[in-house]
CSV table of C-alpha atoms and ligand atoms in Angstrom, one decimal:
chain,number,residue,atom,x,y,z
A,1,MET,CA,51.1,65.5,112.9
A,2,LYS,CA,53.7,64.7,116.0
A,3,GLN,CA,56.3,64.5,113.6
A,4,LEU,CA,55.7,67.9,111.4
A,5,ILE,CA,55.4,69.6,114.9
A,6,THR,CA,58.9,68.6,116.0
A,7,LEU,CA,59.8,69.8,113.2
A,8,ALA,CA,58.4,72.9,113.1
A,9,VAL,CA,59.6,73.2,116.8
A,10,LEU,CA,64.0,72.0,115.1
A,11,LEU,CA,63.2,74.6,112.8
A,12,LEU,CA,62.1,77.1,115.0
A,13,SER,CA,64.7,77.1,117.5
A,14,PHE,CA,67.7,76.8,114.5
A,15,THR,CA,65.7,79.9,113.4
A,16,MET,CA,66.3,81.3,117.3
A,17,TYR,CA,70.1,80.3,117.3
A,18,ALA,CA,72.2,83.0,118.1
A,19,GLN,CA,74.6,83.3,114.8
A,20,LYS,CA,75.7,85.8,112.7
A,21,TYR,CA,73.6,87.8,111.0
A,22,ASP,CA,74.0,86.7,107.3
A,23,GLY,CA,74.4,89.2,104.0
A,24,LEU,CA,75.4,92.5,105.0
A,25,ALA,CA,78.6,92.6,103.7
A,26,LYS,CA,78.6,90.7,100.7
A,27,THR,CA,81.3,93.9,99.0
A,28,PRO,CA,84.3,95.9,101.7
A,29,PRO,CA,82.4,97.9,104.0
A,30,MET,CA,82.6,101.4,103.0
A,31,GLY,CA,82.2,104.2,105.1
A,32,TRP,CA,84.3,106.6,107.4
A,33,ASN,CA,85.6,106.3,110.7
A,34,SER,CA,86.7,108.9,114.1
A,35,TRP,CA,90.2,107.3,115.6
A,36,ASN,CA,92.9,107.9,112.9
A,37,LYS,CA,91.8,111.5,112.4
A,38,PHE,CA,89.9,112.3,115.4
A,39,ALA,CA,90.9,109.7,117.8
A,40,CYS,CA,90.3,111.0,121.4
A,41,ASP,CA,88.9,114.0,120.2
A,42,VAL,CA,85.7,113.1,118.7
A,43,SER,CA,82.6,115.0,119.3
A,44,GLU,CA,79.2,115.1,118.2
A,45,LYS,CA,80.3,118.4,116.3
A,46,HIS,CA,83.0,115.8,113.9
A,47,VAL,CA,80.4,113.7,113.6
A,48,ARG,CA,77.7,115.6,111.8
A,49,GLU,CA,80.1,117.5,109.5
A,50,ALA,CA,82.1,114.4,108.7
A,51,ALA,CA,78.3,112.9,107.4
A,52,ASP,CA,77.4,116.0,106.0
A,53,ALA,CA,80.5,116.2,104.1
A,54,MET,CA,80.4,112.5,102.8
A,55,VAL,CA,77.3,113.3,100.5
A,56,SER,CA,78.3,116.7,99.5
A,57,SER,CA,81.8,115.8,98.4
A,58,GLY,CA,80.5,113.1,96.2
A,59,MET,CA,81.5,109.6,98.6
A,60,LYS,CA,78.2,108.1,99.5
A,61,ASP,CA,77.0,108.4,96.2
A,62,ALA,CA,81.0,106.8,95.0
A,63,GLY,CA,79.5,104.1,97.5
A,64,TYR,CA,80.2,104.7,101.0
A,65,LYS,CA,77.8,104.3,103.3
A,66,TYR,CA,78.4,103.3,107.3
A,67,ILE,CA,79.6,107.4,109.5
A,68,VAL,CA,81.6,105.0,112.8
A,69,ILE,CA,82.4,106.3,115.7
A,70,ASP,CA,85.8,104.9,117.3
A,71,ASP,CA,86.7,105.2,120.6
A,72,CYS,CA,86.1,107.6,123.0
A,73,TRP,CA,82.0,108.5,122.6
A,74,GLN,CA,81.1,106.7,126.3
A,75,GLY,CA,80.7,107.7,128.7
A,76,GLU,CA,79.7,106.1,132.1
A,77,ARG,CA,76.9,103.6,132.6
A,78,ASP,CA,73.8,104.7,134.8
A,79,SER,CA,72.6,103.0,137.9
A,80,LEU,CA,70.8,99.9,135.8
A,81,GLY,CA,74.1,99.1,134.0
A,82,PHE,CA,73.5,100.6,131.0
A,83,ILE,CA,76.4,102.4,129.0
A,84,GLN,CA,76.3,106.5,128.0
A,85,PRO,CA,76.9,107.9,126.1
A,86,ASP,CA,79.8,111.6,127.6
A,87,LEU,CA,77.9,114.5,127.5
A,88,LYS,CA,80.3,116.7,127.2
A,89,ARG,CA,81.7,116.0,124.2
A,90,PHE,CA,78.1,114.2,122.6
A,91,PRO,CA,75.3,116.4,124.7
A,92,SER,CA,72.4,114.9,122.0
A,93,GLY,CA,73.5,111.7,122.7
A,94,ILE,CA,73.2,109.4,120.8
A,95,LYS,CA,70.5,108.0,119.2
A,96,ALA,CA,69.9,111.8,118.0
A,97,LEU,CA,73.1,111.6,116.2
A,98,ALA,CA,72.7,107.8,114.4
A,99,ASP,CA,69.2,109.5,113.2
A,100,TYR,CA,70.9,112.0,111.5
A,101,VAL,CA,73.6,110.2,110.0
A,102,HIS,CA,70.1,107.8,109.1
A,103,SER,CA,68.3,110.6,107.8
A,104,LEU,CA,71.3,111.9,105.1
A,105,GLY,CA,70.2,108.2,104.3
A,106,LEU,CA,73.7,106.2,105.3
A,107,LYS,CA,74.0,104.1,107.8
A,108,PHE,CA,75.5,104.4,111.4
A,109,GLY,CA,78.2,103.1,113.6
A,110,ILE,CA,79.7,102.6,117.2
A,111,TYR,CA,82.7,100.8,118.7
A,112,SER,CA,83.4,99.3,122.2
A,113,ASP,CA,85.3,96.5,123.7
A,114,VAL,CA,86.0,92.4,124.8
A,115,GLY,CA,87.1,93.9,127.8
A,116,TRP,CA,86.9,96.1,131.3
A,117,LYS,CA,87.8,99.5,129.5
A,118,THR,CA,88.4,99.8,126.0
A,119,CYS,CA,92.1,101.1,124.2
A,120,GLY,CA,91.6,104.7,125.3
A,121,GLY,CA,90.4,104.0,128.7
A,122,LYS,CA,87.1,104.4,128.6
A,123,THR,CA,84.4,102.0,130.3
A,124,ALA,CA,84.4,98.3,127.7
A,125,SER,CA,81.6,95.7,127.0
A,126,ARG,CA,83.0,92.9,129.2
A,127,GLY,CA,80.2,91.6,131.2
A,128,HIS,CA,77.6,94.3,129.7
A,129,GLU,CA,77.0,92.6,126.0
A,130,PHE,CA,73.5,92.0,126.0
A,131,GLN,CA,72.6,94.5,127.7
A,132,ASP,CA,75.1,96.5,125.5
A,133,ALA,CA,73.9,95.1,122.4
A,134,ILE,CA,70.3,96.6,122.8
A,135,SER,CA,71.8,100.2,123.9
A,136,TYR,CA,73.0,99.6,119.7
A,137,ALA,CA,69.9,98.5,118.6
A,138,SER,CA,67.9,100.6,120.4
A,139,TRP,CA,70.0,103.3,118.9
A,140,GLY,CA,70.1,102.8,115.2
A,141,VAL,CA,73.0,101.2,115.3
A,142,ASP,CA,74.3,99.6,111.5
A,143,TYR,CA,77.8,98.7,112.7
A,144,LEU,CA,81.1,97.5,116.0
A,145,LYS,CA,83.8,97.5,116.1
A,146,TYR,CA,85.1,95.5,118.8
A,147,ASP,CA,88.5,96.2,120.3
A,148,TRP,CA,90.6,93.6,121.9
A,149,CYS,CA,91.7,95.6,124.7
A,150,SER,CA,91.9,95.0,128.3
A,151,SER,CA,91.6,90.8,127.3
A,152,GLU,CA,94.0,89.5,129.6
A,153,PHE,CA,92.4,85.6,130.5
A,154,LEU,CA,90.1,86.0,127.8
A,155,ASN,CA,89.3,84.1,124.4
A,156,ALA,CA,88.7,85.4,121.4
A,157,LYS,CA,86.9,83.0,119.7
A,158,GLY,CA,84.8,83.0,122.9
A,159,ALA,CA,84.5,86.5,123.5
A,160,TYR,CA,83.7,87.5,120.4
A,161,ILE,CA,80.9,84.9,120.0
A,162,THR,CA,79.3,86.2,123.5
A,163,MET,CA,78.6,89.9,121.5
A,164,ARG,CA,77.7,87.8,118.2
A,165,GLU,CA,74.9,86.4,120.2
A,166,ALA,CA,74.4,89.4,122.1
A,167,LEU,CA,73.8,91.0,118.6
A,168,TYR,CA,71.6,88.4,116.9
A,169,ALA,CA,69.0,88.6,120.3
A,170,ALA,CA,68.9,92.5,120.2
A,171,ARG,CA,67.3,91.0,117.2
A,172,ARG,CA,69.1,93.9,114.5
A,173,PRO,CA,71.5,93.5,112.0
A,174,ILE,CA,74.9,95.2,112.3
A,175,VAL,CA,77.7,94.4,111.4
A,176,PHE,CA,80.5,93.2,112.9
A,177,SER,CA,83.6,94.5,112.6
A,178,ILE,CA,86.4,92.5,115.1
A,179,CYS,CA,88.8,94.4,116.0
A,180,GLU,CA,91.6,91.9,117.1
A,181,TRP,CA,94.7,93.2,115.0
A,182,GLY,CA,95.7,89.6,114.0
A,183,ASP,CA,97.0,88.0,117.7
A,184,ASN,CA,94.5,85.3,117.4
A,185,LYS,CA,94.7,84.6,113.3
A,186,PRO,CA,91.6,85.5,113.3
A,187,TRP,CA,91.1,85.1,109.7
A,188,GLU,CA,91.1,80.5,111.4
A,189,TRP,CA,87.8,81.0,113.4
A,190,ALA,CA,86.1,84.3,112.4
A,191,ALA,CA,84.2,84.5,108.9
A,192,GLU,CA,81.6,82.4,110.9
A,193,VAL,CA,81.5,85.3,113.9
A,194,GLY,CA,81.7,88.6,111.9
A,195,HIS,CA,82.1,90.1,108.6
A,196,LEU,CA,84.9,91.9,108.8
A,197,TRP,CA,88.2,91.1,111.1
A,198,ARG,CA,92.1,93.1,111.8
A,199,THR,CA,94.7,91.5,110.6
A,200,THR,CA,97.2,93.5,112.0
A,201,GLY,CA,98.2,96.0,115.4
A,202,ASP,CA,97.4,99.7,113.8
A,203,ILE,CA,97.9,101.7,110.8
A,204,SER,CA,100.2,104.8,110.3
A,205,PRO,CA,100.3,107.5,107.6
A,206,VAL,CA,103.5,106.7,107.1
A,207,PHE,CA,104.0,104.1,104.2
A,208,ASP,CA,107.1,102.4,104.6
A,209,SER,CA,108.0,102.1,108.3
A,210,VAL,CA,107.9,101.5,111.3
A,211,VAL,CA,106.1,103.8,114.2
A,212,ASN,CA,108.0,103.0,117.9
A,213,HIS,CA,105.3,104.3,120.1
A,214,GLY,CA,107.4,102.6,123.7
A,215,THR,CA,105.4,99.6,124.2
A,216,TRP,CA,103.3,98.4,121.3
A,217,ASN,CA,104.5,99.8,117.3
A,218,SER,CA,102.4,100.7,114.3
A,219,PHE,CA,102.7,100.1,111.1
A,220,GLY,CA,102.8,101.9,107.6
A,221,VAL,CA,101.4,101.0,104.8
A,222,MET,CA,103.8,98.5,103.0
A,223,GLN,CA,104.3,96.7,105.8
A,224,ILE,CA,100.3,95.9,106.1
A,225,VAL,CA,100.0,95.0,102.8
A,226,ASP,CA,103.2,92.6,103.2
A,227,LYS,CA,101.3,91.1,106.4
A,228,GLN,CA,98.3,90.1,103.9
A,229,ILE,CA,100.2,88.5,101.4
A,230,ASP,CA,99.3,84.5,103.5
A,231,ILE,CA,95.7,84.9,104.4
A,232,ARG,CA,94.1,85.5,100.9
A,233,LYS,CA,92.3,82.7,101.3
A,234,TYR,CA,90.5,83.5,103.9
A,235,ASN,CA,88.6,86.7,102.1
A,236,GLY,CA,85.4,86.4,100.5
A,237,PRO,CA,81.9,88.1,99.9
A,238,ASP,CA,80.7,88.5,104.0
A,239,HIS,CA,83.8,87.7,105.8
A,240,TRP,CA,86.7,90.0,105.3
A,241,ASN,CA,90.5,90.1,106.3
A,242,ASP,CA,91.0,94.3,107.1
A,243,PRO,CA,93.8,95.3,106.9
A,244,ASP,CA,93.0,97.9,108.8
A,245,MET,CA,91.6,101.9,107.8
A,246,LEU,CA,92.7,104.3,104.7
A,247,GLU,CA,95.3,106.9,105.9
A,248,VAL,CA,94.2,108.9,102.5
A,249,GLY,CA,95.4,112.2,103.5
A,250,ASN,CA,95.8,112.6,106.3
A,251,GLY,CA,99.9,113.3,105.5
A,252,MET,CA,101.6,111.0,103.3
A,253,SER,CA,102.3,112.3,99.6
A,254,ASN,CA,99.4,112.2,96.6
A,255,ASN,CA,101.4,109.4,94.4
A,256,GLU,CA,101.9,107.5,98.7
A,257,ASP,CA,97.7,108.0,99.1
A,258,LYS,CA,97.2,107.3,95.5
A,259,ALA,CA,99.3,103.6,96.3
A,260,HIS,CA,97.9,102.5,99.2
A,261,PHE,CA,94.4,103.0,98.1
A,262,THR,CA,94.8,101.1,95.4
A,263,MET,CA,96.8,98.3,96.8
A,264,TRP,CA,93.4,98.3,99.8
A,265,CYS,CA,91.3,98.0,96.6
A,266,ILE,CA,93.7,94.8,95.0
A,267,LEU,CA,93.4,93.4,99.0
A,268,SER,CA,89.4,93.5,98.3
A,269,ALA,CA,89.3,95.1,102.0
A,270,PRO,CA,87.0,97.8,104.0
A,271,LEU,CA,87.1,101.4,102.7
A,272,ILE,CA,86.5,102.7,105.7
A,273,ALA,CA,88.0,106.5,104.8
A,274,GLY,CA,90.1,107.7,108.0
A,275,ASN,CA,90.9,112.0,107.1
A,276,ASP,CA,89.1,114.9,108.1
A,277,LEU,CA,86.6,114.9,104.8
A,278,PHE,CA,84.6,118.1,106.8
A,279,ASN,CA,88.8,120.0,105.7
A,280,MET,CA,89.7,117.1,103.0
A,281,SER,CA,91.6,118.8,99.6
A,282,LYS,CA,90.9,118.0,95.5
A,283,GLU,CA,93.1,115.4,95.1
A,284,THR,CA,92.5,113.8,98.8
A,285,LYS,CA,88.9,113.4,97.4
A,286,GLU,CA,89.3,112.7,93.8
A,287,ILE,CA,91.6,109.2,95.6
A,288,LEU,CA,88.8,108.4,97.5
A,289,THR,CA,85.9,108.9,94.9
A,290,ASN,CA,87.8,107.2,91.9
A,291,ALA,CA,84.5,105.4,90.6
A,292,GLU,CA,86.4,103.3,88.7
A,293,VAL,CA,89.6,101.5,91.9
A,294,ILE,CA,86.8,101.6,94.0
A,295,ALA,CA,84.5,99.0,91.2
A,296,ILE,CA,87.9,97.1,92.0
A,297,ASP,CA,87.7,96.3,95.2
A,298,GLN,CA,83.9,96.0,95.6
A,299,ASP,CA,83.9,93.5,92.3
A,300,SER,CA,81.1,91.0,92.6
A,301,LEU,CA,83.4,88.5,93.0
A,302,GLY,CA,85.2,89.7,96.1
A,303,ILE,CA,88.5,88.2,95.1
A,304,SER,CA,91.9,89.6,96.9
A,305,GLY,CA,94.3,89.4,94.6
A,306,TYR,CA,98.4,88.4,94.8
A,307,LYS,CA,101.6,90.1,94.6
A,308,TYR,CA,102.7,88.2,90.8
A,309,SER,CA,105.5,89.0,90.3
A,310,SER,CA,108.3,91.2,91.8
A,311,VAL,CA,111.5,93.0,90.2
A,312,ASP,CA,113.7,95.7,91.2
A,313,GLY,CA,111.3,97.3,93.7
A,314,LEU,CA,108.4,97.2,91.0
A,315,GLU,CA,105.7,94.6,92.7
A,316,THR,CA,102.8,93.5,89.8
A,317,TRP,CA,99.7,92.2,91.4
A,318,VAL,CA,96.6,90.7,89.8
A,319,LYS,CA,93.5,90.8,91.1
A,320,PRO,CA,91.0,88.3,88.7
A,321,LEU,CA,87.2,90.1,88.3
A,322,GLN,CA,84.1,88.9,87.7
A,323,ASN,CA,83.0,88.8,83.4
A,324,GLY,CA,86.7,87.5,84.0
A,325,ASP,CA,87.7,90.8,83.4
A,326,TRP,CA,91.5,90.6,85.8
A,327,ALA,CA,92.7,94.3,87.3
A,328,VAL,CA,96.8,94.3,87.5
A,329,CYS,CA,98.4,96.7,89.5
A,330,TYR,CA,101.6,97.8,88.9
A,331,LEU,CA,103.7,99.4,92.8
A,332,ASN,CA,106.3,101.1,92.8
A,333,ARG,CA,107.7,100.5,96.3
A,334,SER,CA,111.4,102.0,95.1
A,335,LYS,CA,112.6,105.9,96.0
A,336,LYS,CA,113.6,106.0,92.3
A,337,GLU,CA,110.6,106.3,89.6
A,338,TYR,CA,110.6,103.4,87.3
A,339,ASP,CA,110.7,103.4,83.3
A,340,LEU,CA,107.7,100.0,82.7
A,341,ASN,CA,107.9,98.2,79.9
A,342,TYR,CA,105.2,95.0,79.9
A,343,SER,CA,105.3,91.9,78.1
A,344,TRP,CA,102.2,90.1,78.6
A,345,GLN,CA,102.8,88.0,76.0
A,346,LYS,CA,105.9,87.0,78.4
A,347,ASN,CA,103.6,87.0,81.7
A,348,ASN,CA,100.1,85.1,81.3
A,349,ILE,CA,98.2,84.3,84.5
A,350,VAL,CA,97.7,81.5,86.4
A,351,ASP,CA,96.1,82.1,89.5
A,352,THR,CA,96.4,78.9,91.8
A,353,LEU,CA,94.1,79.1,94.6
A,354,THR,CA,90.9,80.6,92.3
A,355,GLY,CA,92.0,78.0,89.0
A,356,LYS,CA,91.4,80.9,87.2
A,357,LYS,CA,93.8,82.1,83.7
A,358,ALA,CA,94.8,84.3,81.4
A,359,ASP,CA,96.1,83.3,78.6
A,360,PHE,CA,97.9,86.7,76.2
A,361,GLU,CA,99.0,84.5,73.5
A,362,LYS,CA,95.2,83.3,72.6
A,363,ASP,CA,93.6,86.3,74.2
A,364,LYS,CA,93.0,90.0,74.0
A,365,TYR,CA,92.4,92.0,76.2
A,366,GLY,CA,91.9,96.1,76.3
A,367,ILE,CA,93.4,97.8,79.3
A,368,ARG,CA,92.3,100.9,81.2
A,369,ASP,CA,94.1,102.9,82.7
A,370,LEU,CA,92.0,103.3,86.1
A,371,TRP,CA,93.7,106.4,87.6
A,372,ALA,CA,94.4,107.9,84.0
A,373,HIS,CA,90.9,107.5,83.4
A,374,LYS,CA,92.0,106.5,79.5
A,375,ASP,CA,91.8,103.7,77.3
A,376,ALA,CA,95.8,102.2,76.9
A,377,GLY,CA,95.6,99.9,73.9
A,378,THR,CA,95.2,96.2,74.0
A,379,THR,CA,97.5,92.9,75.5
A,380,ASN,CA,99.1,92.7,71.7
A,381,LYS,CA,101.6,95.3,72.0
A,382,ASN,CA,103.7,95.9,75.5
A,383,PHE,CA,102.1,98.8,78.8
A,384,THR,CA,104.5,101.2,79.4
A,385,ALA,CA,105.0,103.9,81.5
A,386,LYS,CA,106.4,105.8,84.2
A,387,ILE,CA,105.6,105.3,87.5
A,388,ALA,CA,107.1,107.5,90.2
A,389,SER,CA,108.5,106.5,93.3
A,390,ARG,CA,105.9,105.4,95.9
A,391,ASP,CA,103.1,105.3,93.7
A,392,ALA,CA,100.3,102.5,91.4
A,393,VAL,CA,99.0,101.9,88.3
A,394,LEU,CA,96.2,100.3,88.1
A,395,VAL,CA,94.9,99.1,85.2
A,396,ARG,CA,91.6,97.0,84.5
A,397,LEU,CA,91.4,93.8,81.8
A,398,SER,CA,88.9,93.4,79.5
A,399,LEU,CA,88.6,90.1,76.3
A,400,LYS,CA,87.8,92.0,73.6
A,401,LYS,CA,85.7,89.2,71.3
B,1,LIG,C1,92.8,100.1,119.1
B,1,LIG,C2,92.7,100.4,117.5
B,1,LIG,C3,92.2,101.5,116.9
B,1,LIG,C4,91.2,102.6,118.0
B,1,LIG,C5,91.7,102.2,118.9
B,1,LIG,C6,91.0,103.7,119.9
B,1,LIG,O1,94.3,100.8,119.1
B,1,LIG,O2,93.1,98.2,117.1
B,1,LIG,O3,91.5,100.9,114.8
B,1,LIG,O4,89.4,101.8,118.2
B,1,LIG,O5,92.2,101.2,119.8
B,1,LIG,O6,91.6,103.2,121.6
């Protein structure tokens, strides 16, 4: 009897022990975040419009569910230390906004930072982590992006664990998005801390260059892709490498946007749209809601793709999928159109990380072109395509019995 009581106490204390909420991100999170388009100009009106448009555009049906307010929603703390919203920008308060987002069948997210001040200079969570987590839980927050500005002298893992424990103690399942820019190799320690972690500095809506902001740089889509290559093995269900939010619809060409979105899906990246959903073009909507492409990102195995080859500015990336399927992506990084004539038999796949193989001499796969939305023969014949500069072709291979 005594032993049983000890066991019960042990089990109870184990379940009370702070941890991350497991199982909230079995596939990469999908949603929208205010930063890339609105930065510190964000307001309640923008967030409501984004939520409405998420539903009316078909994005909700395509799988997007989080509406996240990034930096600059914060006002000051009250006399008891509870964080208040900036009432000029968010006159109805955060709870009312979260309720509205929930009423549309969506989930709601918010932003803070480990330091005294956020990157936008607003009040951050240092010293108030548990108090802030209680506020988030009481407002109905489902997702927290937690940034790394004014973090001087803090240990990254320790600082993020403090907020993980605060969220756990607040007893509301909240996806924890670690935004530490890859400075302290979060892929090595963050799987038990959060559900996703930024792997790089900020993205910009440029395809292939670094943008110099004086004291810091932001990165184009290709620069970010290149930084994912060595960290593939750390990615997986409930713990994702996050190469930053999408810039689709924010000024690149349509082909560049398509290549950007394709690569995020090949990488099993979180798909957090960053454009003005309320005013998006038909082309942007078609990219963001392509169900067959999204299915590559959301594949239940959660295995990130890898660069198979690179010849004359054309990169071939492959990604193992459920049921023995494969995604194959041809990314034309060059400034010229590429005339592809691809022999499968000369390109058998052996993925050394997972041990998965595709033997095209022995097996025949059907080919589905996911941007053209059409079947494209089988792997018994060469695959041909004209690939525009800075564009990508994405196919799905399925074994033919
Ligand atoms: C950092 C983050 C961005 C954004 C801004 C907000 O730069 O990396 O994604 O959240 O802060 O100030």
